[in-house]
Amino acid sequence: MKPSDPPSVVFPFRAASPSGMSVELNANGSIRRMDCGDIMLNVFLGNEAEGGPANLYLRRLGKTVESIPLLGPGSPAAYQTCGRGMVACGTWGDLDFRLRLVLAESAKAWFWHVELENTGTEPVTCDLIHTQDIGIAHYGAVRLNEFYVSQYVDHAPIEHAAKGVAVASRQNQSMGGRCPWTVIGSLGKAVAYATDALQFHGLSTRAGGPAIALTSGLPGKRLQHEHSLVAIQDESVLLEPGAKSQRGFFSWFEADKPAATSADDVCWMDAALALPEAACPPWSEAIDGNSLAASLFTSAGVLESADLDEAEIRGFFGETLRHAEYEDAKLESFFTDRQSHVVLRRKELKVLRPHGHLLRSGGSLTPDEAALTSTAWMNGVFHSMVTQGHVSINRFLSTCHSYLGLFRSHGQRVFVEIDGTWKLLGVPSAFEMSPDSCRWIYKHKDGLVEVVSSAPDDRHELGLTLKVLAGDSVRFLISHHVAIHGDDGSSSVPVSYQLDGSTAFVRAIPDSDVGR
């Protein structure tokens, strides 16, 4: 609960409008989900640990480009909910900002209003980038497979004479006989756009790097891939000392659009811009509250791993390197003579689809209801989608919902404390996959860490072993995103647990799939 909210506010907070639009807001000031009727507009559920892909980014432009999110635990803002949305205010250097989300009353539309003020003594050039993941599908379809839903969304840029480029998105997979549609644009003038989170983040985010769009801007090209996301870049503004600027973005939703997007659909943009909510009303006084502390998933950086040299590779994996793969005369992957496959850091950072491995306990060759299964990923996910028997019902840990690093809290993750600072284990120096285990080798500037996750063939349990092979002793913090009560850990059902010394017993409540 935020200090700025009255004691009666319960999160996620649901704001709604008479037009049928609704938005669920997390306590950390992020968007959890947006809906209109039986259609969920976004693709990924924002959570209390990290927020979600829907955001507004303020960029300060100069010799270098700096940026911050205005929503979620990574923002310096304080937030307050209201009946039809939220308001926020904060300070970033010499820039004060105010932000408002408002759902339109008479139409299926919503607006973001932002006011920027330069409180410093030097001019500041800045701009805004708005991102909104777009699924426009039934909730069950989205939660079953976000990638599949994204592949059916058709994105098309539309040029507006005054407002620049907007992006219209149509769900081509029929939803109860309908094809939902949205258009998102700028209240000022948009100069660039993107249509997939791959264009916005690139592959660097999953390795702990910044999103490429925040440093280089949006590409202004369409990509229809597996992380449907509309991004709009507003034109930059030069703020003199003491100057203010009103900025913002609009979105319009149609429950059914039988025809594909065309240039004539600019009329829906005009309809949105004609609504009274498109005009920014006077701002209220400053919010009475403090910014929330960020979680470790947003405040802790990713441990930077280094490449192994040839002697280290042979020391860890043996002298025999079978089917070795090279690029530019550099080793990238190979098989060993002990039934394992090794992928090195430099290859993981290049490939679109990350390396992973399925583990199953027990030695049975036929289905076994007692067997545990787990998915391990090279980028520091040591166990995920942990299930017993049926993978859709008897789930304990959540699955990973993005391979671009949009979320770091899913599944089982590990933080390491080095010199008093927590770092998240991400992409390692090397990743080894064996029939019953996976091994991560992290070579970093202060030492060497080994992590092993296992599923033995003689008993039904999953293991995790952490070792410091070189360097000073460190502390480890292990997180588990428990998904025992359905919806892969995103439902509001509380988790029942009991501590007994160093052991935690997690149990299903009786009125749940696992409990029954």
Coordinates of N, CA, C and O in Angstrom, one line a residue, residues 1-5 11-13 23-33 46-52 54-56 69-81 85-89 97 99 101 112 287 290-293:
M1 N 0.8 -1.2 0.0 CA 0.0 0.0 0.0 C 0.9 1.2 0.0 O 1.9 1.3 0.7
K2 N 0.5 2.3 -0.8 CA 1.3 3.4 -0.9 C 0.9 4.5 0.1 O -0.3 4.6 0.5
P3 N 1.9 5.3 0.6 CA 1.5 6.3 1.6 C 0.5 7.3 1.0 O -0.2 7.9 1.8
S4 N 0.5 7.5 -0.3 CA -0.4 8.5 -0.9 C -1.8 8.0 -1.0 O -2.7 8.8 -1.4
D5 N -2.1 6.8 -0.8 CA -3.4 6.3 -0.9 C -4.1 6.1 0.4 O -3.4 5.8 1.4
F11 N -5.0 -3.2 -3.6 CA -4.4 -3.4 -4.9 C -4.4 -4.9 -5.3 O -4.3 -5.8 -4.4
P12 N -4.5 -5.2 -6.6 CA -4.5 -4.2 -7.7 C -5.8 -3.4 -7.6 O -6.9 -3.9 -7.4
F13 N -5.7 -2.1 -7.9 CA -6.8 -1.1 -7.9 C -7.4 -1.1 -9.3 O -6.7 -1.0 -10.3
V23 N -8.9 -0.5 -16.1 CA -7.4 -0.7 -16.0 C -7.1 -1.1 -14.5 O -7.7 -0.6 -13.6
E24 N -6.3 -2.1 -14.3 CA -5.9 -2.6 -13.0 C -4.5 -2.0 -12.8 O -3.6 -2.2 -13.6
L25 N -4.3 -1.3 -11.6 CA -3.0 -0.7 -11.3 C -2.4 -1.4 -10.1 O -3.1 -1.7 -9.1
N26 N -1.1 -1.7 -10.2 CA -0.4 -2.2 -9.1 C 0.0 -1.1 -8.1 O 0.0 0.1 -8.4
A27 N 0.3 -1.6 -6.9 CA 0.7 -0.6 -5.8 C 2.0 0.1 -6.2 O 2.3 1.2 -5.6
N28 N 2.8 -0.4 -7.1 CA 4.1 0.2 -7.4 C 3.9 1.2 -8.6 O 4.9 1.6 -9.2
G29 N 2.6 1.5 -8.9 CA 2.4 2.5 -10.0 C 2.5 2.0 -11.4 O 2.6 2.8 -12.3
S30 N 2.5 0.7 -11.6 CA 2.5 0.1 -12.9 C 1.2 -0.4 -13.4 O 0.3 -0.6 -12.6
I31 N 1.1 -0.7 -14.7 CA -0.2 -1.2 -15.2 C -0.1 -2.7 -15.1 O 0.8 -3.4 -15.6
R32 N -1.2 -3.3 -14.5 CA -1.3 -4.8 -14.4 C -2.0 -5.3 -15.6 O -1.4 -6.2 -16.3
R33 N -3.2 -4.8 -15.9 CA -3.9 -5.2 -17.1 C -4.9 -4.1 -17.5 O -5.3 -3.3 -16.7
G46 N 1.5 -7.0 -15.8 CA 2.4 -6.3 -14.9 C 2.3 -6.8 -13.5 O 1.3 -7.2 -13.0
N47 N 3.5 -6.9 -12.8 CA 3.4 -7.4 -11.4 C 4.0 -6.5 -10.4 O 4.6 -5.4 -10.8
E48 N 3.9 -6.8 -9.1 CA 4.4 -5.9 -8.1 C 5.9 -5.9 -7.9 O 6.5 -5.0 -7.3
A49 N 6.6 -6.9 -8.5 CA 8.0 -6.9 -8.4 C 8.7 -6.1 -9.4 O 9.7 -5.4 -9.1
E50 N 8.1 -6.0 -10.6 CA 8.8 -5.3 -11.7 C 8.0 -4.4 -12.5 O 8.5 -3.6 -13.3
G51 N 6.6 -4.4 -12.4 CA 5.8 -3.7 -13.3 C 5.5 -4.5 -14.5 O 5.4 -5.7 -14.5
G52 N 5.4 -3.8 -15.7 CA 5.2 -4.4 -16.9 C 5.6 -3.6 -18.1 O 6.2 -2.6 -18.0
A54 N 4.0 -1.9 -20.4 CA 3.3 -0.6 -20.6 C 4.0 0.4 -19.8 O 4.0 0.3 -18.6
N55 N 4.5 1.5 -20.4 CA 5.2 2.5 -19.7 C 5.3 3.8 -20.5 O 5.0 3.8 -21.7
L56 N 5.8 4.8 -19.9 CA 6.2 6.1 -20.5 C 7.6 6.4 -20.1 O 7.9 6.3 -18.9
P69 N 12.0 5.4 -16.6 CA 10.6 5.1 -16.8 C 9.7 6.0 -15.8 O 10.2 6.4 -14.7
L70 N 8.6 6.4 -16.2 CA 7.7 7.2 -15.4 C 6.7 6.4 -14.6 O 6.0 6.9 -13.7
L71 N 6.6 5.1 -14.9 CA 5.7 4.2 -14.2 C 6.5 3.1 -13.6 O 7.6 2.7 -14.0
G72 N 6.0 2.5 -12.5 CA 6.6 1.3 -11.9 C 7.6 1.6 -10.9 O 8.0 2.7 -10.6
P73 N 8.2 0.5 -10.4 CA 9.2 0.6 -9.3 C 10.5 1.3 -9.7 O 11.3 1.7 -8.9
G74 N 10.8 1.4 -11.0 CA 12.0 2.1 -11.5 C 11.9 3.6 -11.6 O 12.8 4.3 -12.0
S75 N 10.7 4.1 -11.3 CA 10.4 5.5 -11.5 C 10.6 6.3 -10.2 O 10.3 5.7 -9.1
P76 N 11.0 7.5 -10.3 CA 11.1 8.3 -9.0 C 9.8 9.0 -8.6 O 9.7 9.9 -7.8
A77 N 8.7 8.6 -9.2 CA 7.4 9.2 -9.0 C 6.7 8.7 -7.8 O 6.9 7.6 -7.3
A78 N 5.8 9.5 -7.2 CA 4.8 9.1 -6.2 C 3.5 9.0 -7.0 O 3.2 9.8 -7.9
Y79 N 2.7 8.1 -6.6 CA 1.4 7.8 -7.3 C 0.2 7.9 -6.4 O 0.3 7.7 -5.2
Q80 N -0.9 8.2 -7.1 CA -2.2 8.2 -6.4 C -3.3 7.7 -7.4 O -3.3 8.2 -8.5
T81 N -4.1 6.8 -7.0 CA -5.2 6.3 -7.8 C -6.4 7.2 -7.7 O -6.5 8.0 -6.8
G85 N -8.5 6.4 -13.2 CA -7.1 6.3 -13.6 C -6.2 6.5 -12.5 O -6.4 6.0 -11.4
M86 N -5.1 7.3 -12.7 CA -4.1 7.6 -11.7 C -3.4 8.9 -12.0 O -3.5 9.4 -13.2
V87 N -2.8 9.5 -11.0 CA -1.9 10.6 -11.2 C -0.6 10.4 -10.5 O -0.5 9.5 -9.6
A88 N 0.5 11.0 -11.0 CA 1.8 10.8 -10.4 C 2.6 12.1 -10.6 O 2.3 13.0 -11.5
C89 N 3.6 12.3 -9.8 CA 4.5 13.4 -9.9 C 5.9 13.0 -9.4 O 6.0 12.1 -8.5
F97 N 8.2 16.4 -13.3 CA 7.1 15.9 -14.2 C 5.9 15.5 -13.5 O 5.9 15.2 -12.3
L99 N 2.1 13.4 -14.3 CA 1.6 12.4 -15.2 C 0.2 12.0 -14.8 O -0.2 12.0 -13.6
L101 N -3.2 9.3 -16.1 CA -3.9 8.4 -16.9 C -5.4 8.6 -16.7 O -5.8 8.6 -15.5
W112 N -2.9 9.6 -21.8 CA -1.8 9.9 -20.9 C -1.5 11.3 -21.1 O -1.2 11.8 -22.2
I287 N 1.2 15.4 -5.0 CA 0.7 14.2 -4.3 C 1.4 14.1 -3.0 O 2.6 14.3 -2.8
N290 N 5.3 9.4 -0.8 CA 6.7 9.2 -1.2 C 6.8 8.2 -2.3 O 5.9 7.3 -2.4
S291 N 7.8 8.2 -3.0 CA 8.1 7.1 -4.0 C 8.3 5.8 -3.4 O 8.9 5.7 -2.3
L292 N 7.9 4.7 -4.0 CA 8.1 3.4 -3.4 C 9.5 2.9 -3.7 O 10.1 3.3 -4.6
A293 N 10.0 2.2 -2.7 CA 11.3 1.6 -2.9 C 11.2 0.5 -4.0 O 10.3 -0.3 -4.1

